Coordinates of C-alpha atoms in Angstrom, one line a residue:
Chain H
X1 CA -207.3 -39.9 118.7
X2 CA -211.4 -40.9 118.8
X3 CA -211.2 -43.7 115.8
X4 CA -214.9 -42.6 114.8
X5 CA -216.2 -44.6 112.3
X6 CA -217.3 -42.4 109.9
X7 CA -213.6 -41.1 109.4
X8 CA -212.6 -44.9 108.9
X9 CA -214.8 -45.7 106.4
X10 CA -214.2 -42.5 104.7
X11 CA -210.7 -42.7 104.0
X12 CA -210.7 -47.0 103.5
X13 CA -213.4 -46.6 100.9
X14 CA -212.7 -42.9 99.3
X15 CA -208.7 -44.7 99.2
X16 CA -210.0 -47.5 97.6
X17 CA -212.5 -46.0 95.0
X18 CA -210.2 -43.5 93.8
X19 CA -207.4 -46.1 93.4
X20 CA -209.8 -47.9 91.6
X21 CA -210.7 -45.1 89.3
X22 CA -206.8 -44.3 88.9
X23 CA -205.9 -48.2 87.6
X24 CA -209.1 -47.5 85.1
X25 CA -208.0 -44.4 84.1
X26 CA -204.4 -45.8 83.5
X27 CA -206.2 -48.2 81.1
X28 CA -204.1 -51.4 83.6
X29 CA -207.7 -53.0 82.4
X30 CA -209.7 -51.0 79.5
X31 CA -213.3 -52.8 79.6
X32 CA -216.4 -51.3 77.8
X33 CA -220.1 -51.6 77.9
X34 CA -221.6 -53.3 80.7
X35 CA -218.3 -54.5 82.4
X36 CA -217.0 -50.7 82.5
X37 CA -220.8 -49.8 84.1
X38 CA -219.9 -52.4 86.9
X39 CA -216.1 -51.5 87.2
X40 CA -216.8 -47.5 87.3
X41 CA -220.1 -48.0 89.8
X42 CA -217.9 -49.8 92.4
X43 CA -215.3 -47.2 92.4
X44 CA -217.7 -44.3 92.1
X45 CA -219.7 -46.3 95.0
X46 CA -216.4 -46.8 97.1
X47 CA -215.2 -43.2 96.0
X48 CA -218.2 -41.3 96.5
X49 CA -219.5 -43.7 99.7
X50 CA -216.5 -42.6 101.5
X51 CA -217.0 -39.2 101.0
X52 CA -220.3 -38.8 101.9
X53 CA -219.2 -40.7 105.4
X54 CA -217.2 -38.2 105.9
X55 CA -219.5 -35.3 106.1
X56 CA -221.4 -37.6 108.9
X57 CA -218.7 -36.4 110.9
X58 CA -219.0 -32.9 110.4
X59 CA -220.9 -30.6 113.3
X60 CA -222.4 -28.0 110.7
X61 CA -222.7 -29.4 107.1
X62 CA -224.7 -26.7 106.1
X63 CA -221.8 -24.8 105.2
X64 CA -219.5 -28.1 103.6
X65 CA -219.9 -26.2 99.9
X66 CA -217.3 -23.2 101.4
X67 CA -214.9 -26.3 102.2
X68 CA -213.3 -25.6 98.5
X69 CA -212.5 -22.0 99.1
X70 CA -209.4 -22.6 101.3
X71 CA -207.3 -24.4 98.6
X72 CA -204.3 -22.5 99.5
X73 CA -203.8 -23.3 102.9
X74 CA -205.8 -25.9 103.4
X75 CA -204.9 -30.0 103.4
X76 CA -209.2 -30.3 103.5
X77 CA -210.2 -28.1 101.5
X78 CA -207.5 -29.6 98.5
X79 CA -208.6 -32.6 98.9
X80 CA -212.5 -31.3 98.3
X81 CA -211.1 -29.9 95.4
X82 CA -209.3 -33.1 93.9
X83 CA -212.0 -35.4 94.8
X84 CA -214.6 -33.5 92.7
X85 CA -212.4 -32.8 89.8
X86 CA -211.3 -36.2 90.1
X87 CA -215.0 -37.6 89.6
X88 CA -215.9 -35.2 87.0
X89 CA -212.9 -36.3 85.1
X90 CA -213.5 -40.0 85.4
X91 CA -217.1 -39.4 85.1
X92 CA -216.2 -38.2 81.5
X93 CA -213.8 -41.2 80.7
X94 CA -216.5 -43.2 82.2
X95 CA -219.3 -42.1 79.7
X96 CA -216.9 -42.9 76.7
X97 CA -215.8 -45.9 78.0
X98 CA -219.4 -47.6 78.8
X99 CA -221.5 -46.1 76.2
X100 CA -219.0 -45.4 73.2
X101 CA -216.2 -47.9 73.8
X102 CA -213.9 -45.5 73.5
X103 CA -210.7 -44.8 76.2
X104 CA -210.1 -41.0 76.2
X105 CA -206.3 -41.7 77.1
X106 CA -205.4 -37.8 77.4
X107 CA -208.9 -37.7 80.7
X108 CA -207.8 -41.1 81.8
X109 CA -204.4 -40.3 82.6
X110 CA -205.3 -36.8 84.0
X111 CA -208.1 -38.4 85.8
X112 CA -205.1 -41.3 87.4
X113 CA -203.7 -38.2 88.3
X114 CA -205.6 -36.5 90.4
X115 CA -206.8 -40.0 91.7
X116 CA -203.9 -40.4 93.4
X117 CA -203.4 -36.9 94.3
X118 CA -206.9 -37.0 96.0
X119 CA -205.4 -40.3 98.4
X120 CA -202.3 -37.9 99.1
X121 CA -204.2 -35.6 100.1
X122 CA -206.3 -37.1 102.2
X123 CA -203.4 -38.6 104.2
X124 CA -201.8 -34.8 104.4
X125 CA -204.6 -33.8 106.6
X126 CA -203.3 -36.2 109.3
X127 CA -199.3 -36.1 108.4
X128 CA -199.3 -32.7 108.5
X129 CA -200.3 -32.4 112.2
X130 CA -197.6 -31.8 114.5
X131 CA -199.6 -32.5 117.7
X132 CA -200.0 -35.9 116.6
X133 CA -196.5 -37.0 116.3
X134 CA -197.6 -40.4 114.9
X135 CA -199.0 -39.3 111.9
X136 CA -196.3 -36.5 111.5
X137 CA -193.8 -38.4 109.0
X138 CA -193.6 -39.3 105.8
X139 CA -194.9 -43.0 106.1
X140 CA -198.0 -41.8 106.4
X141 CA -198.8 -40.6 102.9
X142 CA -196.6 -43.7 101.5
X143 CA -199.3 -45.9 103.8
X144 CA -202.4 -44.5 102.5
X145 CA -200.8 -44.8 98.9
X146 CA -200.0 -47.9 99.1
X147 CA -203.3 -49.3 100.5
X148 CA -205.0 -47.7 97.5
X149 CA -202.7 -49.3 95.0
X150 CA -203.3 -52.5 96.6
X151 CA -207.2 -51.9 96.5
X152 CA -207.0 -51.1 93.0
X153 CA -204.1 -54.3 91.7
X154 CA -206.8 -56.1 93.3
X155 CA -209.9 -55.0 91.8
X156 CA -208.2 -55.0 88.5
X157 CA -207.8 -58.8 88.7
X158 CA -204.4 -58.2 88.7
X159 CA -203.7 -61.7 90.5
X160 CA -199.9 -62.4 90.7
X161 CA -199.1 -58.7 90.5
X162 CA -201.3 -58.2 93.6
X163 CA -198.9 -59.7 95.9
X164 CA -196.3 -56.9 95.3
X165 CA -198.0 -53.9 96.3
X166 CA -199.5 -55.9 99.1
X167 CA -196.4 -56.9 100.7
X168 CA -195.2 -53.2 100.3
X169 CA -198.5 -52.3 102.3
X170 CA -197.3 -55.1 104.2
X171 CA -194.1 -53.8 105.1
X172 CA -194.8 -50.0 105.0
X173 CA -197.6 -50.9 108.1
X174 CA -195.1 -52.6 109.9
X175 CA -192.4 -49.3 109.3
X176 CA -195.5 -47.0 110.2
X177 CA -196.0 -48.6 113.8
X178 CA -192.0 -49.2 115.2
X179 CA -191.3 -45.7 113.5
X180 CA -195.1 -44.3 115.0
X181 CA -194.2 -46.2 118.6
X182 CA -191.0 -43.5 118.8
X183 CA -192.3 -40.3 117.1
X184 CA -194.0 -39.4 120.3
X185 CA -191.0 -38.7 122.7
X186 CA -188.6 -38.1 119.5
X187 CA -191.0 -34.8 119.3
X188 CA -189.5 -33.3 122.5
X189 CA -192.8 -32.5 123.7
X190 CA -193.2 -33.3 127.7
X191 CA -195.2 -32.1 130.6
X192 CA -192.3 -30.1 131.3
X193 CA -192.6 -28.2 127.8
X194 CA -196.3 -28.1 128.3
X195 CA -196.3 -26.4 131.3
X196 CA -192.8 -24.8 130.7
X197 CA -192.1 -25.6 134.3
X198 CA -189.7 -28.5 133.9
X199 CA -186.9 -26.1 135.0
X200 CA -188.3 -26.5 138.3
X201 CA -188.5 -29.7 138.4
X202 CA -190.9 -32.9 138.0
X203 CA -194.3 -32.0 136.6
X204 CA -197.6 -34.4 137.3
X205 CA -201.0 -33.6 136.9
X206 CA -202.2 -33.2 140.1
X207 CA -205.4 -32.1 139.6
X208 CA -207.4 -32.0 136.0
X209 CA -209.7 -28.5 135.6
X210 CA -212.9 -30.4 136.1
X211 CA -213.9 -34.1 137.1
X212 CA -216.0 -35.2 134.1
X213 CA -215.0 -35.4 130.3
X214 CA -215.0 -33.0 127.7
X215 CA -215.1 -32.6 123.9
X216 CA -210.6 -32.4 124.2
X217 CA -211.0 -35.8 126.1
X218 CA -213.0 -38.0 123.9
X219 CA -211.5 -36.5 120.5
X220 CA -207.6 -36.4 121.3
X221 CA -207.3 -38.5 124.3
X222 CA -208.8 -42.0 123.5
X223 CA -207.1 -44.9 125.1
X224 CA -209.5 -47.5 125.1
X225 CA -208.5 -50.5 123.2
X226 CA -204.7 -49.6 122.8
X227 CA -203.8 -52.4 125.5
X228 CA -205.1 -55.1 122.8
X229 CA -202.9 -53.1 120.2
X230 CA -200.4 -55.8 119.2
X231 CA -202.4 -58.5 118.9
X232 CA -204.6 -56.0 116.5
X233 CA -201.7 -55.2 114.8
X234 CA -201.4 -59.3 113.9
X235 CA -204.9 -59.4 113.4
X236 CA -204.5 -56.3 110.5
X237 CA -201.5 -58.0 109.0
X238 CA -202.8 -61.2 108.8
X239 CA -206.2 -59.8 106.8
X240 CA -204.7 -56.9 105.0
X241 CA -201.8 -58.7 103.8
X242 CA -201.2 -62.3 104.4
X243 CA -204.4 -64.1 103.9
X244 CA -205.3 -62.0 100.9
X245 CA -202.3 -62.5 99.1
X246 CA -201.7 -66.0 99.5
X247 CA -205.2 -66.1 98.5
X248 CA -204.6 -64.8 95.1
X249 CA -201.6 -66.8 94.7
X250 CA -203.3 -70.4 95.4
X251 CA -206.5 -69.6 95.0
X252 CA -207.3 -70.0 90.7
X253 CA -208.0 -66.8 89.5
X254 CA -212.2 -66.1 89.4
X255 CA -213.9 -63.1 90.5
X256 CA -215.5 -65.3 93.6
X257 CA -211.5 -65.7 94.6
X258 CA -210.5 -61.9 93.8
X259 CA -214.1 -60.9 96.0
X260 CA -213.3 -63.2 98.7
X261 CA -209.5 -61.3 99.0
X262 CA -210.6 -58.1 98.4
X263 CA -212.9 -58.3 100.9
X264 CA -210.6 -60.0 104.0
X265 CA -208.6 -57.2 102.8
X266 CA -210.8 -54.3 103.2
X267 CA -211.6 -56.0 107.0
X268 CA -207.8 -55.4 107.6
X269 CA -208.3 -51.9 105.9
X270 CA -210.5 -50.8 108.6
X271 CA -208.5 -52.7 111.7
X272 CA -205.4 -50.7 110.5
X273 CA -207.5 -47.3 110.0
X274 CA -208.9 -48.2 113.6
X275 CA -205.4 -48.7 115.0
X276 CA -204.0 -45.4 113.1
X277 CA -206.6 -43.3 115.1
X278 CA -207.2 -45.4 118.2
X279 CA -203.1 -45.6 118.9
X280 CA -202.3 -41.9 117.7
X281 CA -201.6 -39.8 120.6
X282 CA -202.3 -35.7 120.9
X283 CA -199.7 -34.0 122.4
X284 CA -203.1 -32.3 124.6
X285 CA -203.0 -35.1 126.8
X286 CA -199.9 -34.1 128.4
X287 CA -202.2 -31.6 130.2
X288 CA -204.3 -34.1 131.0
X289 CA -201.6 -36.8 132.5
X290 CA -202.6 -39.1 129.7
X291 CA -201.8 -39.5 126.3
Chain R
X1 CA -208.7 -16.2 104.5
X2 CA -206.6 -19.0 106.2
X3 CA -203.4 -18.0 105.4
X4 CA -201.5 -16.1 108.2
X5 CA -200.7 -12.3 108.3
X6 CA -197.4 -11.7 107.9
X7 CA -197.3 -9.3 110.1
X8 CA -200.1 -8.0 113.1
X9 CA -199.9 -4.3 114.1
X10 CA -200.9 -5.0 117.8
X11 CA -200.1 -8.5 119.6
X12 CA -203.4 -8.2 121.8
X13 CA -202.6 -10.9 124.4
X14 CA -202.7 -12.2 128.2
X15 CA -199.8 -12.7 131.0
X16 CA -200.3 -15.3 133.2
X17 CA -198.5 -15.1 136.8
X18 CA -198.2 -18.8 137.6
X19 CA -196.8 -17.2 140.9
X20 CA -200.2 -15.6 142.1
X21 CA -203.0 -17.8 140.4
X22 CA -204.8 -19.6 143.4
X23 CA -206.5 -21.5 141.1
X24 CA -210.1 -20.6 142.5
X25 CA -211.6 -21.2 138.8
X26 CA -213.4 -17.7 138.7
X27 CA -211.5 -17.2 135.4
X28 CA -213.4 -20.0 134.3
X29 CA -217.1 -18.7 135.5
X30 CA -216.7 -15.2 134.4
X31 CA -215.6 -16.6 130.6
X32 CA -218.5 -18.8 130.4
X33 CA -220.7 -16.5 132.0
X34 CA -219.6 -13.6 129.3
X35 CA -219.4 -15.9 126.7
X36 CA -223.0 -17.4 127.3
X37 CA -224.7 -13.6 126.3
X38 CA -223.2 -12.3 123.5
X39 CA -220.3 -13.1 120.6
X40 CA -221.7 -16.2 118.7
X41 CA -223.3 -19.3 119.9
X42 CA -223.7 -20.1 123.6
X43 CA -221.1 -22.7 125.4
X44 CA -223.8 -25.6 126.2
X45 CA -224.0 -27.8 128.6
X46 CA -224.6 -30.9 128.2
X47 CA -226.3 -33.1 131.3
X48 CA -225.6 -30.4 134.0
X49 CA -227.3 -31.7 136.4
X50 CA -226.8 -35.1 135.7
X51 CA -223.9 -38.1 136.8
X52 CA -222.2 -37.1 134.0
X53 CA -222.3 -33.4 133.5
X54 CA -219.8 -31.8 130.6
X55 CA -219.8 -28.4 128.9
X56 CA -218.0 -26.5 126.6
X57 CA -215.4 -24.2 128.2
X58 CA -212.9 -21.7 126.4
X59 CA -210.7 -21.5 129.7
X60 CA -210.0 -24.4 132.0
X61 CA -207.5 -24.3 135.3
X62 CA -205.1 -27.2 135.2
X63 CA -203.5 -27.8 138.7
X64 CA -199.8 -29.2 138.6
X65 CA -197.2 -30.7 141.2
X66 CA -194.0 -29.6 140.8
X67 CA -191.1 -32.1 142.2
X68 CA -187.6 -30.6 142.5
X69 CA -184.6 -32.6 142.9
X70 CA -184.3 -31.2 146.4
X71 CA -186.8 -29.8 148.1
X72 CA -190.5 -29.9 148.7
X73 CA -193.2 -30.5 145.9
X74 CA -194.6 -27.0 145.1
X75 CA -198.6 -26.6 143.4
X76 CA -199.1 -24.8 140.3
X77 CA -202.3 -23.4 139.4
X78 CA -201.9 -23.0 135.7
X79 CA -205.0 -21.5 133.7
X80 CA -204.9 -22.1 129.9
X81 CA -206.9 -20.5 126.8
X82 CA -206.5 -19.8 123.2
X83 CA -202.8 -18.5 123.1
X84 CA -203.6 -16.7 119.9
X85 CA -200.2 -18.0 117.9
X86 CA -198.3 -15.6 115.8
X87 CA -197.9 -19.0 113.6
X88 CA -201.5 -20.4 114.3
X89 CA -201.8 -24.0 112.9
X90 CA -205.4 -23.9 113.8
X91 CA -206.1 -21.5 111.2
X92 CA -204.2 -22.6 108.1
X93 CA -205.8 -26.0 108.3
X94 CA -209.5 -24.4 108.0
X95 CA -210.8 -25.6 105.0
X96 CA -213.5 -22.7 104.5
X97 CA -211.5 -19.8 106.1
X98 CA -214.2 -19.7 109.1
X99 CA -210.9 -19.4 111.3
X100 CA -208.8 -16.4 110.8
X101 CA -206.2 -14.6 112.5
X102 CA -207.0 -10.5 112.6
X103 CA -203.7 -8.5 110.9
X104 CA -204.9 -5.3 113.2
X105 CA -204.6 -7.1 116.8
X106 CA -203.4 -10.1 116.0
X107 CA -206.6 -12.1 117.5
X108 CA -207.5 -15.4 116.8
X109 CA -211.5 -15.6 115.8
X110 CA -213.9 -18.9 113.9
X111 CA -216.5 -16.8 111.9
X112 CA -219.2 -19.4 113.0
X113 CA -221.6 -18.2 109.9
X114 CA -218.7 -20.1 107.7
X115 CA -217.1 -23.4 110.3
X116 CA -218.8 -26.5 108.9
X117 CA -217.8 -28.1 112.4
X118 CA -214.9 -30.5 110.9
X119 CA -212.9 -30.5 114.2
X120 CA -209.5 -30.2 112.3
X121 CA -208.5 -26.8 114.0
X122 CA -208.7 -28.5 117.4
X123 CA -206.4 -31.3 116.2
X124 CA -204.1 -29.0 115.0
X125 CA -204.2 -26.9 118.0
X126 CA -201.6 -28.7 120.6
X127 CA -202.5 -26.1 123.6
X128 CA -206.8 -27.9 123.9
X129 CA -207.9 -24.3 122.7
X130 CA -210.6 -24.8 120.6
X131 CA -213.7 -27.1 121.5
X132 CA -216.6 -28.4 119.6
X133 CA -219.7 -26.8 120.8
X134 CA -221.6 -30.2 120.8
X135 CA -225.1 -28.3 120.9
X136 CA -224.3 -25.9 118.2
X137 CA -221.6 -28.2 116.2
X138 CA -219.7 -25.2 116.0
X139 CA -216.1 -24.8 117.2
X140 CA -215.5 -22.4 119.8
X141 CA -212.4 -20.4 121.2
X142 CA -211.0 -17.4 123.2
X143 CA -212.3 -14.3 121.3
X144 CA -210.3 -12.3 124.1
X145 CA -213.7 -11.0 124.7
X146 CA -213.2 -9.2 121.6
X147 CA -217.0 -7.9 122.1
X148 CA -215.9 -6.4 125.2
X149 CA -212.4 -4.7 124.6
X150 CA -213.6 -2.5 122.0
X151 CA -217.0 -1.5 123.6
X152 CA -217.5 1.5 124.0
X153 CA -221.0 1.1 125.6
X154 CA -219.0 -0.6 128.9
X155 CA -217.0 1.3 131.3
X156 CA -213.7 1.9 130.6
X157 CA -212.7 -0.6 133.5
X158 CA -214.8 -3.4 132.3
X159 CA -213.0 -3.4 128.9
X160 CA -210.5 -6.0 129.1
X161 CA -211.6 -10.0 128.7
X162 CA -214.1 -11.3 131.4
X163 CA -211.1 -13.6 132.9
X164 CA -209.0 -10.5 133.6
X165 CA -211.5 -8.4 135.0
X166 CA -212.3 -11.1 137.4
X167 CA -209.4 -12.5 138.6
X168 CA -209.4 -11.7 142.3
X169 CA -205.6 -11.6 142.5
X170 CA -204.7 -10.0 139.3
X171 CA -203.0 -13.5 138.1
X172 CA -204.1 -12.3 134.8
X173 CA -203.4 -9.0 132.8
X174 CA -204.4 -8.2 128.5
X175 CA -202.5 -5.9 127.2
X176 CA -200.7 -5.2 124.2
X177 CA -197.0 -7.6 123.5
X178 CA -196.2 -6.0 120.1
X179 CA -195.5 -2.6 122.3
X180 CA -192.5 -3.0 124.4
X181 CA -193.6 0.0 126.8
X182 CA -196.8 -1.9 128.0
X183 CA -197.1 -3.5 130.9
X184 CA -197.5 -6.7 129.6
X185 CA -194.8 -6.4 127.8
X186 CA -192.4 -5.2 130.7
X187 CA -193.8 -7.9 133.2
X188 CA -192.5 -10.5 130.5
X189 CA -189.4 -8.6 130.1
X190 CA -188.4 -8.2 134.0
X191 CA -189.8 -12.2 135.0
X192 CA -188.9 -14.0 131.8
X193 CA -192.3 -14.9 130.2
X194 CA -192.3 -18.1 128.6
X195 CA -193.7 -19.8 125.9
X196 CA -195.9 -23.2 126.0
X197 CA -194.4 -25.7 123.9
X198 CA -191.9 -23.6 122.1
X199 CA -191.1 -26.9 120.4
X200 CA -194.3 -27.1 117.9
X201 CA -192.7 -23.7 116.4
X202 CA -196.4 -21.9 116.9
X203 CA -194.9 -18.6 119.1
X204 CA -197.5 -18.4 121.4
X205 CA -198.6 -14.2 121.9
X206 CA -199.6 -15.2 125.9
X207 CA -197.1 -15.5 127.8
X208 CA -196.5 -17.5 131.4
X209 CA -194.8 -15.9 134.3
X210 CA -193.0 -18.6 136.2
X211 CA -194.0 -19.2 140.2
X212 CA -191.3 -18.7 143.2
X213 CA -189.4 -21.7 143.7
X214 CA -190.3 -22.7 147.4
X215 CA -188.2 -21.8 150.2
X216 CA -186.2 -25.1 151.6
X217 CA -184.1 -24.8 155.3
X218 CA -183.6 -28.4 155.1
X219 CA -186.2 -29.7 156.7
X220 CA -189.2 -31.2 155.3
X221 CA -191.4 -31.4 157.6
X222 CA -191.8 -28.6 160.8
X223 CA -194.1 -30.4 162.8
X224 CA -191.7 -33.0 163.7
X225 CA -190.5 -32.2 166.8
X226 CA -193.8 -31.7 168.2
X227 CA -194.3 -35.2 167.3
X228 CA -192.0 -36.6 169.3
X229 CA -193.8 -38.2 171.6
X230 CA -191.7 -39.1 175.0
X231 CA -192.3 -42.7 176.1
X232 CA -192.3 -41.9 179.5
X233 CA -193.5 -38.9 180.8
X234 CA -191.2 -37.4 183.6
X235 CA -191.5 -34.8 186.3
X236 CA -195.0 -33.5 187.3
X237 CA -196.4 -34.8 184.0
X238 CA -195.4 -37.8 185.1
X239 CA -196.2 -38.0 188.9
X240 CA -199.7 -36.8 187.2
X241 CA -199.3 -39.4 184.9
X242 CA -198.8 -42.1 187.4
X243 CA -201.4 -40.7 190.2
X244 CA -203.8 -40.5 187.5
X245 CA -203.4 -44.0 186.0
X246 CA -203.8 -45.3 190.1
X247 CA -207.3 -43.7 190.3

């Protein structure tokens, strides 16, 4: 699948922000006054930022409001839902908690809520695709979980207690890929199902419908980059997980040391949100004679 | 809405004879040519005359080489468009209920006035259906020239999709599934239509006819003895051969 950039930052930073806003609404740190204002603008930044990249990668945004009227059926248009309610909820717990002092426990907790449900969400609308066998399995809501909560241990200066859900995003990436690496041929789709002409015998492409590209080929078929997968996949451990953590283990605790992992983290964020797209294959390629 | 009708009164659909497409592509040029006029935004091109030229297409012919265990490779000319799926994926993932699934004839439509151009239909789609009309952002699909079946102002000949009507061997025929006295339905019945990746659960309404499996006497290749070419040629060709070589 096309890793296109706007989808990356979208759900690193939207994961982020609204794990953020979830650990504030939780009241894991209850600041007021002008540390809330700083706390609540990151996420909201993060949160909203994210978002906002998203619609970059829509064709006709003109028509993004009717994105909440599919609730129902729709993994997209739930998360629209969840990500708005979600900031008008916080928004609220915000406002009392910067210019009142006062922690609205009853919003904070509802607004944790749908914090969290907002990140499931947004990983639904990949897990729930069949044609990508990759992202069809459960790890993939547990991943995008799991890098939120890290975000947000972070960000909440949770030092020691950082490490945990770090090495479970640690360990959950690792899962994701050796699980991902089989999900493909486990799915049972072939050229010989594609075509349903594998009763014959062997099927190869032999010749594509046309000699260029086309919108099916750079979306779904993207294999550029996949042959310096393993080494990325070091590279994403090593700056998601590793170096961050044993930064906030050695490292005495100061907002310059929490900055410097959150932000190493955030670089291995986006290698491992590059590698979910760039190494995801679409079962349309077996058309193709790629994947 | 996005959610699925339980239940369609028609199954409008195409069958696909894999054993008498010749793959000649007019399929291809009679859907974009149809679908350039009328229903919805035009298919762009985009560089057509340049060293990259790409377009949006709603049909594309895929050529295939079948290898049996025995026998000679065989070509397959295999034409592909939007299936239209009794269990669509491509329409329950549409977050503003632009694509839709018709309860009457079962046809799969994107009301363009409502797609925000997302792309998540065509991810969910695993047949390469639906494409992103990159001049209009808009995703586009098979309508089953759904602007032509029911129009009254065409001849009654011309109302069938633009790829049937064209198709110089009659590889492709639209009829109705749901009705097990059409012919459509009784070609499927008497050859065995199949479904594309029955796997993914989507039960595809078109259906595939599969090709003749090639004829095999045992020998690959019927031009060999003809190339057996004699060392030495004998009798007259070779008293030809030797006065000829002298001169």
């Amino acid at each position: 699948m096309n890793p296109a950039p706007s989808v990356i930052l979208f759900t690193v930073l939207s994961g982020a922000g609204f794990g953020l806003l979830g650990f504030l609404g939780l009241g894991v740190i209850s600041p007021t006054g002008l540390i809330a204002f700083s706390y609540f603008t990151l996420a909201f930044a993060m949160a909203v930022g994210g978002l906002l990249a998203s619609t970059l990668h829509l064709g006709n945004p003109r028509n993004a409001l009717k994105a909440f009227s599919q609730w129902q059926t729709s993994w997209l248009s739930r998360e629209a839902w969840l990500a708005v309610l979600t900031l008008a909820v916080m928004g609220l717990y915000a406002i009392g908690a910067i210019f009142f002092g006062k922690h609205l426990s009853v919003l904070g907790i509802l607004g944790a809520d749908l914090s969290f449900l907002t990140v499931f969400a947004t990983s639904m609308i990949y897990a729930q695709l069949k044609t990508v066998p990759r992202w069809n399995q459960w790890l993939t809501p547990l991943l995008f979980l799991s890098f939120s909560l890290s975000a947000a241990t972070m960000l909440t200066a949770q030092n020691g207690l950082a490490v945990a859900p770090l090495a479970v995003t640690g360990v959950l990436l690792i899962l994701h890929w050796l699980s991902g690496d089989k999900r493909f041929s486990a799915s049972g789709s072939t050229i010989e199902t594609a075509t349903g002409l594998g009763g014959i015998g062997k099927v190869r492409l032999l010749a594509p419908p046309h000699t260029g590209s086309n919108y099916l080929m750079k979306e779904m078929i993207y294999v550029v980059g996949r042959k310096h997968a393993l080494r990325l996949r070091w590279i994403t451990l090593a700056l998601a997980v590793v170096l961050p953590a044993l930064i906030l283990l050695l490292a005495p605790a100061s907002v310059l040391t929490t900055a410097l992992a959150f932000i190493l983290h955030l670089i291995g964020a986006f290698a491992a949100r590059w590698l979910f797209f760039a190494e995801a294959e679409h079962v349309v390629g077996l058309y193709y004679g790629k994947r | 809405m996005t959610s699925l009708p339980t239940h369609t009164e028609k199954k409008l659909g195409l069958v696909i004879d894999l054993d008498i497409c010749v793959g000649c592509h007019a399929c291809v040029t009679a859907c974009k040519g149809w679908n350039d006029q009328g229903y919805g935004a035009p298919l762009s091109d985009q560089k057509p005359y340049g060293d990259e030229p790409e377009g949006t297409f709603l049909n594309r012919v895929h050529s295939f080489e079948i290898t049996p265990e025995n026998g000679p490779a065989q070509i397959v000319h295999f034409p592909k468009s939007c299936l239209h799926c009794d269990d669509a994926p491509c329409v329950t993932v549409c977050p503003t209920g632009a694509s839709y699934k018709r309860s009457e004839d079962g046809i799969v439509l994107v009301n363009e006035d409502a797609c925000i151009g997302c792309g998540l239909c065509a991810w969910a789609c695993p047949y390469g259906a639906r494409e992103m009309d990159q001049a209009a952002g808009i995703m586009k699909k098979c309508t089953l020239c759904v602007d032509r079946i029911y129009n009254e102002n065409l001849p009654e000949a011309d109302r069938e999709p633009a790829c049937v009507r064209t198709c110089p061997t009659g590889a492709r025929a639209f009829g109705d599934l749901a009705d097990p006295t059409s012919a459509v339905s009784k070609s499927v019945a008497d050859r065995g239509g199949f479904d594309l990746m029955p796997e993914l659960g989507t039960k595809p309404v078109n259906q595939y006819l599969f090709p003749r499996i090639k004829d095999f006497e045992g020998d690959l290749d019927v031009l060999s003895p003809l190339l057996d070419i004699q060392p030495e040629a004998t009798g007259i060709s070779g008293w030809l051969d030797k006065l000829l070589g002298k001169l």
